Amino acid sequence: MAFGDLLEKVGSAGPFQLLCVLLLTAPALLIASHNLVQNFSAISPEHQCRPPPPGTNASWVGNSTAAHGGLSLAPSPERCCRLAGTHGQRPRRNGSLGREGETEPCRDGWYYDRSTFSSTIVTEWDLVCDLGPLPALAQMLFMAGVLLGALLFGVFSDRFGRRVILLCSLLLVAVMGTGAALSSDFLIYCAFRLLSGVGLSGFLLNYICLSLEWVPTKSRALVVTWLSYCSTAGQVVLAGLAYSIRDWRWLQLAISTPFFIFFLCVWWIPESARWLIVNHRPATALSNLQRVARINQKQLGGDSISLEMVEKVGGSLPEKSTCSCLGLFHTPAMRRISCCLMSVSFSTNLAYFGLSMDLPAFGLDIFLVQTFFGAIDILAKMACTLALSYFGRRAIQASSLILAGVFLLGNIPVPREMLMVRLALVVLGKGCLAASSVCSCLYGGELFPTAVRQTGTGFTTVMARLGGMVAPAVLVAGQQFPFLPLVIFGVAPVVSGIAACFLPEMHNVPLLDTIEEVEDRCDSQAAGSQEERRGDARQGDCGSRCPLNQDLSSLPCHPKPPVLAPAMHRLHQKAHVKGGTTCCSLCNLGISPLKETGQMAGGVF
């Protein structure tokens, strides 16, 4: 008996699964809010130097006070310095005080335009002029926290369980997010943001995992798609919250305090029974399964499960992999897969977060731009989900990245006055990046063999977080070289899109288990390409009859076949490539590879 059979007994698609997914949907809606909140809380408004202390001319002070609300700029040559002179002197006609053209730093602070936001971290701590890059530093530290969380919580969730780490992550986000809102200075704010990123990463790693381990295989794609759409819709939620709440402290509280409620709600979700069985805790697993049976009104099915049945299932589940990260680069095929996927993850997140965190660059209403970005992501993910079923993984991965780069590079020669054209190109490019993100999540899980699948996914996640960390630095460099961000955000996806062309196609291909099988597949595909080019007559009509190339049920020699075992599928593939006669003999004799062990048995498939 397999774990899926136990799940069917207690109900695999009942009220419990629905409640579980819905309880995890609410925090998923606020993922984007924490990732991108500094688009609004760290906005840098128009500003000017405060005038000298009392003793100055009343008309000067009056203009500056007005600037506090609507920013009617008083005489000042720059936003980061003021005209020097004796206190109380009126400006001369040439705009100078004292000696002509002499300036001094803003020693008394700044006045800010508060017509859009009443308060931001920039206005709170005067993060302008020489301190202007500090908001980007805060965002980089948040991304560093997400990276650190990916390294820590991936290991912790396998050791201590999905539910425990999920609860700790939700509580960490709630406490640290609230702490950031109450920070008294910028350094404390950065520390809370970093730890908030750690907690958010733990939630990201575990909320989908816990959901998938309680639903049947046929429902997994639907669950992942739904949760992905919810996290994307969070961008629109953030725009609405920021439009309603114009003070950064209250906005930070609005996206953080709900996680206290999420913590209490998720407490209801039991630990994954599959994880409990793998970690030799069958009694707890049985208790959780029977609880699920009661919620799904499958009491009889739950009562029919015994401790011995659960222990038996534990013996059939795969053991934890002992392969190291060196396995990702030990062989040629794995090196190519690992390097290409790491490149794809890095460039996708570099460009995606770079565009998402630079809303003011378009000169339009930032709330409207944020809404456009969220809407295009939802549409792009829908289109990508459909396209993956018809065009395969490699074509979608490569084309989405290359198109994203083309749209962003095409934005460079567009004049800044053509705001809507620039916005349209960027929105299309960001939509392509969202499609690339969806595809890479699926593609990576299929390309890495079971032995190193979690390790490979961890490496690509680290590269993705590195891309998110580098993006703010690129935006800071763009203050000196305005063309640089679009060049980097455009070239990187094109390069990684070309690299994606060298990945093997995985559409309708069974998952592999070991690194050796990955190498065999690549060797077989290379040999098959050579045979096809040579037009080898030995193949005969095997290509049209081989089980590798069509549904087994359509073959007249194989009536009502069961599923071809993956290991024997690969054996059959090698026979097909290396000797057409052998392959045809397998078909004609009706020899059935029925077991994973590679044992041959007579009869039909």
Coordinates of C-alpha atoms in Angstrom, one line a residue, residues 178-446:
T178 CA 5.7 45.1 13.6
G179 CA 9.2 45.9 15.0
A180 CA 10.1 47.6 11.7
A181 CA 7.0 49.8 12.0
L182 CA 8.0 50.8 15.5
S183 CA 11.7 51.4 14.8
S184 CA 13.3 54.5 16.3
D185 CA 16.2 54.7 13.9
F186 CA 17.3 53.5 10.5
L187 CA 19.7 50.8 11.7
I188 CA 17.1 49.1 13.9
Y189 CA 14.6 49.3 10.9
C190 CA 17.2 47.5 8.7
A191 CA 17.7 44.8 11.3
F192 CA 14.0 44.1 11.6
R193 CA 13.6 44.1 7.8
L194 CA 16.4 41.5 7.5
L195 CA 14.8 39.2 10.1
S196 CA 11.4 39.7 8.4
G197 CA 12.9 38.5 5.2
V198 CA 14.2 35.4 7.0
G199 CA 10.7 34.6 8.2
L200 CA 9.1 35.3 4.8
S201 CA 11.5 32.9 3.2
G202 CA 10.5 30.1 5.7
F203 CA 6.9 30.7 4.8
L204 CA 7.6 30.6 1.1
L205 CA 9.4 27.3 1.4
N206 CA 6.8 25.5 3.4
Y207 CA 3.3 26.8 2.6
I208 CA 3.2 25.1 -0.8
C209 CA 5.0 22.0 0.4
L210 CA 2.5 21.5 3.3
S211 CA -0.4 22.0 0.9
L212 CA 0.9 19.5 -1.7
E213 CA 1.5 16.8 0.8
W214 CA -2.1 16.8 1.8
V215 CA -3.6 16.7 -1.7
P216 CA -3.6 14.0 -4.4
T217 CA -1.3 14.1 -7.3
K218 CA -4.0 15.1 -9.8
S219 CA -4.8 18.2 -7.7
R220 CA -1.2 19.4 -7.2
A221 CA -1.0 21.5 -10.3
L222 CA -4.3 23.2 -9.4
V223 CA -3.1 24.0 -5.9
V224 CA 0.3 25.4 -7.0
T225 CA -1.4 27.5 -9.7
W226 CA -4.0 28.9 -7.2
L227 CA -1.4 29.9 -4.6
S228 CA 0.8 31.4 -7.3
Y229 CA -2.0 33.6 -8.5
C230 CA -2.7 34.7 -4.9
S231 CA 0.8 35.8 -4.3
T232 CA 0.7 37.7 -7.6
A233 CA -2.6 39.3 -6.8
G234 CA -0.9 40.6 -3.7
Q235 CA 0.7 43.3 -5.8
V236 CA -2.7 44.8 -6.5
V237 CA -3.5 44.4 -2.8
L238 CA -0.4 46.4 -1.9
A239 CA -1.4 49.2 -4.3
G240 CA -4.8 49.4 -2.6
L241 CA -3.3 49.5 0.9
A242 CA -0.7 52.1 0.0
Y243 CA -3.3 54.3 -1.6
S244 CA -5.4 54.1 1.6
I245 CA -2.6 54.4 4.1
R246 CA -0.1 57.2 3.4
D247 CA 2.0 56.9 6.5
W248 CA 4.8 54.3 6.3
R249 CA 4.5 53.1 9.9
W250 CA 0.8 52.4 9.6
L251 CA 1.3 50.8 6.2
Q252 CA 4.1 48.5 7.7
L253 CA 1.7 47.6 10.5
A254 CA -1.1 46.9 8.1
I255 CA 0.9 44.2 6.3
S256 CA 2.6 42.7 9.4
T257 CA -0.1 42.5 12.2
P258 CA -2.4 40.2 10.1
F259 CA 0.4 37.5 10.4
F260 CA -0.5 37.2 14.1
I261 CA -3.9 36.1 13.0
F262 CA -2.5 33.8 10.3
F263 CA -0.3 32.2 12.9
L264 CA -3.3 31.3 15.0
C265 CA -5.3 30.0 12.0
V266 CA -2.5 27.9 10.5
W267 CA -2.1 26.3 14.0
W268 CA -5.2 24.3 13.0
I269 CA -3.4 22.6 10.1
P270 CA -1.8 19.3 11.2
E271 CA 1.7 18.2 10.3
S272 CA 2.2 16.4 7.0
A273 CA 1.5 12.7 7.5
R274 CA 3.9 11.8 4.8
W275 CA 6.7 13.7 6.6
L276 CA 5.8 12.0 9.8
I277 CA 5.9 8.5 8.2
V278 CA 9.3 9.2 6.5
N279 CA 10.7 10.3 9.8
H280 CA 9.5 7.2 11.7
R281 CA 6.6 8.7 13.6
P282 CA 3.8 6.4 12.5
A283 CA 1.6 6.9 15.6
T284 CA 1.4 10.7 15.1
A285 CA 0.8 10.2 11.4
L286 CA -2.1 7.8 12.1
S287 CA -3.6 10.3 14.5
N288 CA -3.4 13.1 11.9
L289 CA -4.9 10.8 9.2
Q290 CA -7.8 9.9 11.4
R291 CA -8.4 13.6 12.2
V292 CA -8.5 14.3 8.5
A293 CA -11.0 11.5 8.1
R294 CA -13.3 13.0 10.6
I295 CA -13.2 16.4 9.0
N296 CA -13.8 14.9 5.5
Q297 CA -16.6 12.7 7.0
K298 CA -14.7 9.5 6.2
Q299 CA -14.9 8.1 9.7
L300 CA -15.1 4.5 8.5
G301 CA -12.1 4.9 6.2
G302 CA -10.0 6.5 9.1
D303 CA -11.0 3.6 11.4
S304 CA -9.9 1.1 8.9
I305 CA -6.3 2.3 9.0
S306 CA -4.1 0.6 11.5
L307 CA -0.7 1.4 12.9
E308 CA 0.7 -1.6 11.0
M309 CA -0.6 -0.2 7.7
V310 CA 1.1 3.1 8.3
E311 CA 4.4 1.4 9.3
K312 CA 4.2 -0.7 6.1
V313 CA 3.8 2.5 4.0
G314 CA 6.8 3.9 5.8
G315 CA 8.9 1.1 4.5
S316 CA 7.9 1.8 0.9
L317 CA 8.6 5.5 0.9
P318 CA 11.9 6.8 -0.5
E319 CA 14.7 7.4 2.0
K320 CA 16.3 10.8 2.2
S321 CA 18.9 11.5 -0.4
T322 CA 22.6 11.4 0.7
C323 CA 23.9 13.0 -2.5
S324 CA 25.9 16.2 -2.0
C325 CA 25.8 19.4 -3.9
L326 CA 28.8 18.3 -5.8
G327 CA 26.5 16.0 -7.7
L328 CA 25.1 19.0 -9.5
F329 CA 28.4 19.6 -11.2
H330 CA 30.0 16.2 -11.3
T331 CA 28.9 15.1 -14.8
P332 CA 28.6 17.0 -18.1
A333 CA 24.8 16.8 -18.3
M334 CA 24.3 17.8 -14.7
R335 CA 26.7 20.7 -15.1
R336 CA 24.8 22.0 -18.1
I337 CA 21.4 21.7 -16.4
S338 CA 22.6 23.3 -13.1
C339 CA 24.5 26.2 -14.7
C340 CA 21.6 27.0 -17.2
L341 CA 18.9 26.9 -14.5
M342 CA 21.0 29.0 -12.1
S343 CA 21.5 31.6 -14.9
V344 CA 17.7 31.6 -15.6
S345 CA 16.8 32.0 -11.9
F346 CA 19.4 34.8 -11.3
S347 CA 18.5 36.9 -14.4
T348 CA 14.7 36.4 -14.0
N349 CA 14.7 37.7 -10.4
L350 CA 17.3 40.4 -11.1
A351 CA 15.2 42.0 -13.8
Y352 CA 11.8 41.3 -12.1
F353 CA 12.7 42.9 -8.8
G354 CA 14.6 45.7 -10.6
L355 CA 11.5 46.7 -12.5
S356 CA 9.2 46.2 -9.5
M357 CA 11.2 48.4 -7.2
D358 CA 11.6 51.4 -9.6
L359 CA 8.0 52.6 -9.9
P360 CA 8.8 56.4 -9.8
A361 CA 11.0 56.0 -12.9
F362 CA 8.0 56.1 -15.2
G363 CA 6.8 59.5 -14.1
L364 CA 3.2 58.2 -13.6
D365 CA 1.0 57.6 -10.6
I366 CA 2.9 54.9 -8.7
F367 CA -0.4 53.3 -7.4
L368 CA -1.5 52.9 -11.0
V369 CA 1.8 51.5 -12.1
Q370 CA 1.8 48.9 -9.3
T371 CA -1.7 47.9 -10.3
F372 CA -0.6 47.4 -13.9
F373 CA 2.3 45.3 -12.8
G374 CA 0.1 43.0 -10.7
A375 CA -2.5 42.6 -13.4
I376 CA 0.0 41.8 -16.2
D377 CA 1.6 39.1 -13.9
I378 CA -1.7 37.4 -13.4
L379 CA -2.4 37.4 -17.2
A380 CA 1.1 36.2 -18.0
K381 CA 1.0 33.3 -15.6
M382 CA -2.4 32.2 -17.0
A383 CA -1.0 32.3 -20.5
C384 CA 2.1 30.5 -19.5
T385 CA 0.2 27.7 -17.8
L386 CA -1.7 27.0 -21.0
A387 CA 1.3 27.3 -23.3
L388 CA 3.3 24.8 -21.2
S389 CA 0.8 22.1 -22.1
Y390 CA 1.1 22.7 -25.9
F391 CA 4.6 24.0 -26.6
G392 CA 6.8 22.3 -24.0
R393 CA 9.1 23.7 -21.4
R394 CA 12.2 24.7 -23.3
A395 CA 10.5 26.8 -25.9
I396 CA 8.5 28.7 -23.3
Q397 CA 11.4 29.2 -21.0
A398 CA 13.7 30.5 -23.7
S399 CA 11.2 32.6 -25.5
S400 CA 9.8 34.3 -22.4
L401 CA 13.3 35.4 -21.3
I402 CA 14.4 36.6 -24.7
L403 CA 11.2 38.5 -25.3
A404 CA 11.5 40.1 -21.8
G405 CA 15.0 41.3 -22.7
V406 CA 13.9 42.6 -26.1
F407 CA 11.1 44.6 -24.6
L408 CA 13.4 46.2 -22.0
L409 CA 16.2 46.9 -24.4
G410 CA 13.6 48.4 -26.8
N411 CA 12.7 50.9 -24.1
I412 CA 16.2 52.5 -24.1
P413 CA 15.8 54.6 -27.3
V414 CA 12.2 55.7 -26.5
P415 CA 12.1 59.4 -25.5
R416 CA 11.2 60.0 -21.8
E417 CA 8.3 62.2 -23.0
M418 CA 6.6 59.1 -24.4
L419 CA 5.6 57.8 -20.9
M420 CA 2.8 55.4 -22.0
V421 CA 5.0 53.7 -24.6
R422 CA 7.8 53.2 -22.1
L423 CA 5.3 51.9 -19.5
A424 CA 3.8 49.5 -22.1
L425 CA 7.2 48.0 -23.0
V426 CA 8.2 47.6 -19.4
V427 CA 4.8 46.0 -18.4
L428 CA 5.1 43.5 -21.3
G429 CA 8.7 42.8 -20.3
K430 CA 7.7 42.2 -16.7
G431 CA 4.9 39.9 -17.8
C432 CA 7.4 37.8 -19.8
L433 CA 9.5 37.6 -16.7
A434 CA 6.5 36.4 -14.6
A435 CA 5.9 33.7 -17.2
S436 CA 9.6 32.7 -17.0
S437 CA 9.3 32.4 -13.2
V438 CA 6.4 30.0 -13.5
C439 CA 8.1 27.9 -16.1
S440 CA 11.4 27.7 -14.2
C441 CA 9.7 26.5 -11.1
L442 CA 8.2 23.6 -13.0
Y443 CA 11.1 23.0 -15.3
G444 CA 13.7 22.8 -12.5
G445 CA 11.7 20.2 -10.6
E446 CA 11.6 18.1 -13.7

